Coordinates of N, CA and C in Angstrom, one line a residue:
M127 N 9.1 -20.1 4.6 CA 10.5 -19.4 4.0 C 9.9 -18.6 2.7
L128 N 10.4 -17.3 2.5 CA 10.2 -16.6 1.2 C 11.0 -17.1 0.1
N129 N 10.5 -17.2 -1.0 CA 11.5 -17.2 -2.0 C 12.0 -15.8 -2.4
E130 N 12.8 -15.5 -3.4 CA 13.2 -14.4 -4.1 C 12.5 -13.5 -4.3
K131 N 11.2 -14.1 -5.3 CA 10.2 -13.3 -5.9 C 9.2 -12.7 -5.0
E132 N 8.8 -13.5 -3.9 CA 8.2 -13.0 -2.7 C 9.0 -11.8 -2.0
I133 N 10.0 -11.9 -1.8 CA 10.7 -10.9 -1.1 C 10.8 -9.7 -2.0
D134 N 10.8 -9.8 -3.4 CA 10.8 -8.6 -4.1 C 9.4 -8.2 -4.2
V135 N 8.4 -8.7 -4.1 CA 7.2 -8.3 -4.0 C 6.7 -7.4 -2.7
I136 N 7.2 -8.0 -1.5 CA 7.1 -7.3 -0.6 C 7.9 -6.0 -0.1
E137 N 9.1 -6.0 -0.7 CA 9.8 -5.0 -0.8 C 9.4 -3.8 -1.5
Y138 N 9.2 -4.2 -3.0 CA 8.4 -3.4 -3.8 C 7.3 -2.4 -3.5
M139 N 6.2 -3.3 -2.7 CA 5.4 -2.6 -2.2 C 5.5 -1.7 -1.2
D140 N 6.3 -2.3 -0.1 CA 6.8 -1.2 0.8 C 7.3 0.1 0.3
Y141 N 8.3 -0.1 -0.8 CA 8.9 1.1 -1.3 C 8.0 2.0 -2.1
Q142 N 7.0 1.3 -2.6 CA 6.0 2.2 -3.3 C 5.0 3.1 -2.4
V143 N 4.9 2.3 -1.2 CA 3.9 3.4 -0.2 C 4.6 4.5 0.5
F144 N 6.0 4.2 0.7 CA 6.7 5.1 1.3 C 7.3 6.1 0.2
N145 N 7.7 5.9 -0.9 CA 8.0 6.8 -1.9 C 7.1 7.5 -2.4
N146 N 6.0 6.7 -2.9 CA 5.0 7.4 -3.8 C 3.5 7.6 -2.9
G147 N 3.7 7.4 -1.7 CA 2.3 7.4 -1.1 C 1.4 5.9 -1.4
M148 N 0.5 5.7 -0.5 CA -0.3 4.6 -0.4 C -1.1 4.4 -1.9
D149 N -1.5 5.3 -2.6 CA -2.0 5.3 -3.9 C -0.7 5.3 -5.1
G150 N 0.5 5.5 -4.8 CA 1.6 5.3 -5.6 C 1.5 4.0 -6.5
W151 N 1.3 3.1 -5.8 CA 1.4 1.7 -6.6 C 0.1 1.7 -7.4
L152 N -1.0 2.2 -6.9 CA -2.4 2.0 -7.9 C -1.8 3.0 -9.2
G153 N -1.3 4.1 -8.9 CA -0.9 5.0 -10.3 C -0.1 4.5 -11.0
N154 N 0.9 3.4 -10.6 CA 1.9 2.5 -11.1 C 1.2 1.7 -11.6
R155 N 0.2 1.3 -11.7 CA -0.5 0.3 -12.0 C 0.1 -1.2 -11.7
A156 N 0.5 -1.4 -10.4 CA 1.0 -2.5 -9.8 C 0.0 -3.5 -9.1
Y157 N -1.3 -3.7 -9.9 CA -2.5 -4.3 -9.4 C -1.8 -6.1 -9.1
E158 N -0.9 -6.4 -10.3 CA -0.6 -7.8 -10.1 C 0.1 -7.8 -8.7
K159 N 1.0 -6.9 -8.5 CA 2.0 -6.8 -7.3 C 1.0 -7.0 -6.0
V160 N -0.2 -6.0 -6.2 CA -0.7 -6.2 -4.7 C -1.4 -7.5 -4.6
N161 N -1.8 -8.0 -5.6 CA -2.6 -9.4 -5.6 C -1.5 -10.3 -5.2
E162 N -0.4 -10.4 -5.6 CA 0.7 -11.2 -5.3 C 0.9 -11.0 -3.6
L163 N 1.0 -9.9 -3.4 CA 1.1 -9.6 -2.1 C 0.3 -10.3 -1.0
I164 N -1.1 -9.8 -1.4 CA -2.2 -10.4 -0.4 C -1.8 -11.8 -0.3
G165 N -1.5 -12.8 -1.6 CA -1.7 -14.0 -1.5 C -0.2 -14.5 -0.7
I166 N 0.9 -13.9 -0.5 CA 2.0 -14.1 0.2 C 1.5 -14.0 1.7
L167 N 0.9 -12.8 2.0 CA 0.6 -12.5 3.5 C -0.6 -13.8 4.0
Y168 N -1.4 -14.0 3.3 CA -2.5 -15.2 3.7 C -1.7 -16.4 3.5
K169 N -0.5 -16.8 3.2 CA 0.0 -17.9 3.4 C 0.7 -18.0 4.8
R170 N 1.3 -17.1 5.4 CA 1.7 -17.1 6.7 C 0.5 -16.9 7.7
S171 N -0.2 -15.9 7.4 CA -1.8 -15.4 7.9 C -1.2 -15.1 9.3
S172 N -0.4 -14.2 9.9 CA 0.0 -13.9 11.1 C -1.2 -12.8 11.1
E173 N -1.3 -12.3 12.7 CA -2.1 -11.4 12.9 C -1.6 -10.1 12.0
L174 N -0.4 -9.7 12.0 CA 0.2 -8.7 11.4 C 0.1 -8.6 9.9
D175 N 0.2 -10.0 9.3 CA 0.0 -10.2 7.8 C -1.5 -9.9 7.4
R176 N -2.4 -10.3 8.3 CA -3.8 -10.1 8.0 C -4.1 -8.5 8.2
K177 N -3.5 -8.0 8.9 CA -3.7 -6.2 9.1 C -3.2 -5.6 7.9
V178 N -1.7 -6.1 7.4 CA -1.3 -5.1 6.3 C -2.4 -5.8 5.2
A179 N -2.8 -6.9 4.9 CA -3.3 -7.3 3.9 C -4.8 -6.7 3.6
S180 N -5.5 -6.4 4.9 CA -6.5 -5.6 5.2 C -6.4 -4.1 4.6
I181 N -5.2 -3.5 4.9 CA -4.8 -2.2 4.7 C -4.9 -1.9 3.1
F182 N -4.1 -3.1 2.5 CA -4.2 -3.0 0.9 C -5.4 -3.4 0.2
I183 N -6.2 -4.1 0.8 CA -7.5 -4.6 0.3 C -8.4 -3.2 0.3
K184 N -8.3 -2.5 1.4 CA -9.3 -1.2 1.5 C -8.7 -0.3 0.6
A185 N -7.3 0.0 0.4 CA -6.7 0.8 -0.3 C -6.9 0.7 -2.1
T186 N -7.2 -0.6 -2.2 CA -7.3 -1.1 -3.5 C -9.0 -0.8 -3.8
A187 N -9.7 -0.8 -3.1 CA -11.3 -0.6 -3.1 C -11.2 0.8 -3.2
A188 N -10.7 1.7 -2.5 CA -11.0 3.0 -2.3 C -10.1 3.5 -3.6
G189 N -8.9 3.1 -3.9 CA -8.2 3.7 -5.2 C -9.1 3.2 -6.5
L190 N -9.9 2.2 -6.6 CA -10.6 1.8 -7.8 C -11.5 3.1 -8.0
G191 N -12.3 3.4 -7.0 CA -13.3 4.4 -7.1 C -12.6 5.8 -7.3
Y192 N -11.4 6.1 -6.7 CA -10.6 7.1 -6.9 C -10.4 7.1 -8.4
Y193 N -9.9 6.5 -9.0 CA -9.2 6.5 -10.1 C -10.5 6.7 -11.3
Q194 N -11.8 6.1 -10.7 CA -12.6 6.2 -11.8 C -13.1 7.6 -11.8
L195 N -13.3 8.3 -10.8 CA -14.1 9.3 -10.7 C -13.3 10.6 -11.0
K196 N -11.9 10.4 -10.7 CA -11.2 11.6 -10.7 C -11.3 12.5 -11.9
D197 N -11.9 12.1 -13.0 CA -12.1 13.1 -14.2 C -13.7 13.7 -14.1
S198 N -14.2 13.3 -13.2 CA -15.6 13.9 -13.0 C -16.0 14.6 -11.7
V199 N -14.8 15.2 -11.1 CA -14.8 16.1 -9.7 C -15.4 17.4 -9.8
F200 N -15.7 17.7 -11.3 CA -16.6 19.1 -11.7 C -18.1 19.0 -11.1
I201 N -18.5 17.6 -10.8 CA -20.0 17.5 -10.5 C -19.7 17.5 -8.9
P202 N -20.2 18.3 -8.1 CA -20.3 18.5 -6.9 C -20.5 17.0 -6.1
E203 N -21.5 16.2 -6.3 CA -21.8 15.3 -5.8 C -20.9 14.2 -6.2
I204 N -20.3 13.9 -7.1 CA -18.9 13.1 -7.3 C -17.7 13.7 -6.9
K205 N -17.7 15.0 -6.6 CA -16.4 15.4 -5.9 C -16.4 15.0 -4.3
E206 N -17.5 14.8 -3.8 CA -17.5 14.6 -2.3 C -17.1 12.9 -2.3
I207 N -17.9 12.1 -3.0 CA -17.3 11.0 -3.1 C -15.7 10.4 -3.2
F208 N -15.4 11.3 -4.3 CA -14.0 11.4 -4.7 C -13.1 11.7 -3.7
E209 N -13.5 12.7 -2.6 CA -12.8 13.3 -1.4 C -12.8 11.9 -0.6
E210 N -14.0 11.3 -0.4 CA -13.9 10.2 0.7 C -13.1 9.4 0.2
Y211 N -13.0 9.0 -0.9 CA -11.8 7.9 -1.5 C -10.4 8.2 -1.4
E212 N -10.2 9.8 -1.6 CA -9.2 10.3 -1.3 C -8.7 10.1 0.2
K213 N -9.6 10.3 1.2 CA -9.2 10.5 2.6 C -8.9 8.8 2.8
E214 N -9.9 7.7 2.3 CA -9.4 6.6 2.8 C -8.2 6.0 2.3
I215 N -7.8 6.6 1.2 CA -6.3 6.1 0.8 C -5.3 6.7 1.8
Q216 N -5.5 7.9 2.1 CA -4.6 8.4 3.0 C -4.5 7.7 4.2
E217 N -5.6 7.5 4.6 CA -5.6 6.7 6.0 C -5.1 5.4 5.8
C218 N -5.5 5.0 4.8 CA -4.6 3.4 4.6 C -3.2 3.8 4.5
G219 N -2.3 4.6 4.1 CA -1.2 5.2 3.9 C -0.6 5.2 5.5
R220 N -1.3 6.0 6.1 CA -1.0 6.1 7.6 C -0.9 4.9 8.4
L221 N -2.1 4.1 8.2 CA -2.2 2.7 9.2 C -0.8 1.7 8.7
Y222 N -0.5 1.8 7.2 CA 0.7 1.1 6.8 C 2.0 1.6 7.4
Q223 N 2.0 2.6 7.3 CA 3.4 3.2 7.8 C 3.4 2.9 9.5
Q224 N 2.4 2.9 10.1 CA 2.5 2.5 11.6 C 3.0 1.2 11.8
V225 N 2.5 0.3 10.9 CA 3.1 -1.0 11.0 C 4.1 -1.4 10.2
A226 N 4.7 -0.8 9.3 CA 5.5 -1.3 8.3 C 6.8 -1.8 9.0
K227 N 7.5 -1.0 9.8 CA 8.6 -1.7 10.5 C 8.5 -2.9 10.9
D228 N 7.5 -3.0 11.9 CA 7.1 -4.3 12.3 C 7.0 -5.5 11.5
F229 N 6.3 -5.1 10.5 CA 5.7 -5.8 9.6 C 7.2 -6.5 8.5
M230 N 7.8 -5.6 8.1 CA 8.7 -6.2 7.2 C 9.9 -6.7 8.1
E231 N 10.2 -6.3 9.6 CA 11.2 -6.8 10.4 C 10.6 -8.6 10.6
S232 N 9.3 -8.7 10.5 CA 8.7 -10.2 10.8 C 9.5 -11.0 9.7
Y233 N 9.5 -10.4 8.6 CA 9.9 -11.2 7.5 C 11.4 -11.3 7.4
G234 N 12.0 -10.7 8.4 CA 13.4 -10.2 8.1 C 14.0 -9.6 7.3
L235 N 13.0 -8.4 6.7 CA 13.3 -7.4 5.7 C 13.4 -6.1 6.7
E236 N 14.2 -5.3 6.2 CA 14.1 -3.8 6.3 C 13.1 -3.0 5.9
D237 N 12.2 -2.1 6.3 CA 11.4 -1.2 5.7 C 12.0 -0.2 5.0
Y238 N 11.4 0.4 3.9 CA 12.2 1.7 3.1 C 12.5 2.7 3.6
Q239 N 11.6 3.1 4.6 CA 11.8 4.4 5.5 C 13.0 4.2 6.4
T240 N 13.5 3.0 7.1 CA 14.3 3.0 7.6 C 15.7 3.0 7.0
R241 N 15.7 2.2 5.9 CA 16.9 2.2 5.0 C 17.0 3.8 4.7
I242 N 16.2 4.6 4.3 CA 16.4 5.8 3.9 C 17.1 6.6 5.1
Y243 N 16.5 6.5 6.2 CA 17.0 7.3 7.4 C 18.5 6.9 7.6
K244 N 18.9 5.8 7.3 CA 20.3 5.0 7.6 C 21.4 5.9 6.8
K245 N 21.0 6.3 5.5 CA 21.8 6.9 4.7 C 22.1 8.3 5.1
F246 N 21.3 8.8 5.8 CA 21.5 10.1 6.3 C 22.2 10.2 7.8

């Protein structure tokens, strides 16, 4: 069973992805949170947990390159690499959105997107 802190981490990261995009948590410097999230996911380690962890790990790797290169995109070769990182982050966001509802429900939680749609 999850404790309150673990629930907060899962909900925070779900919110970040839906509200700010997959790179939103990267831009908000939530590196500790992603590490905590991955730790939580590996504790239960269901197939869905491993899939979500994989998405966040890929996004982290791409995000590090993205933010490292963003100020050097005036160089054509770097711009190409930067754009590849950007595509990878966007793909990770799409992949997470596809599994978010099932993932959050597997923990007895409601995903951020569902919560927003209920309000309208």
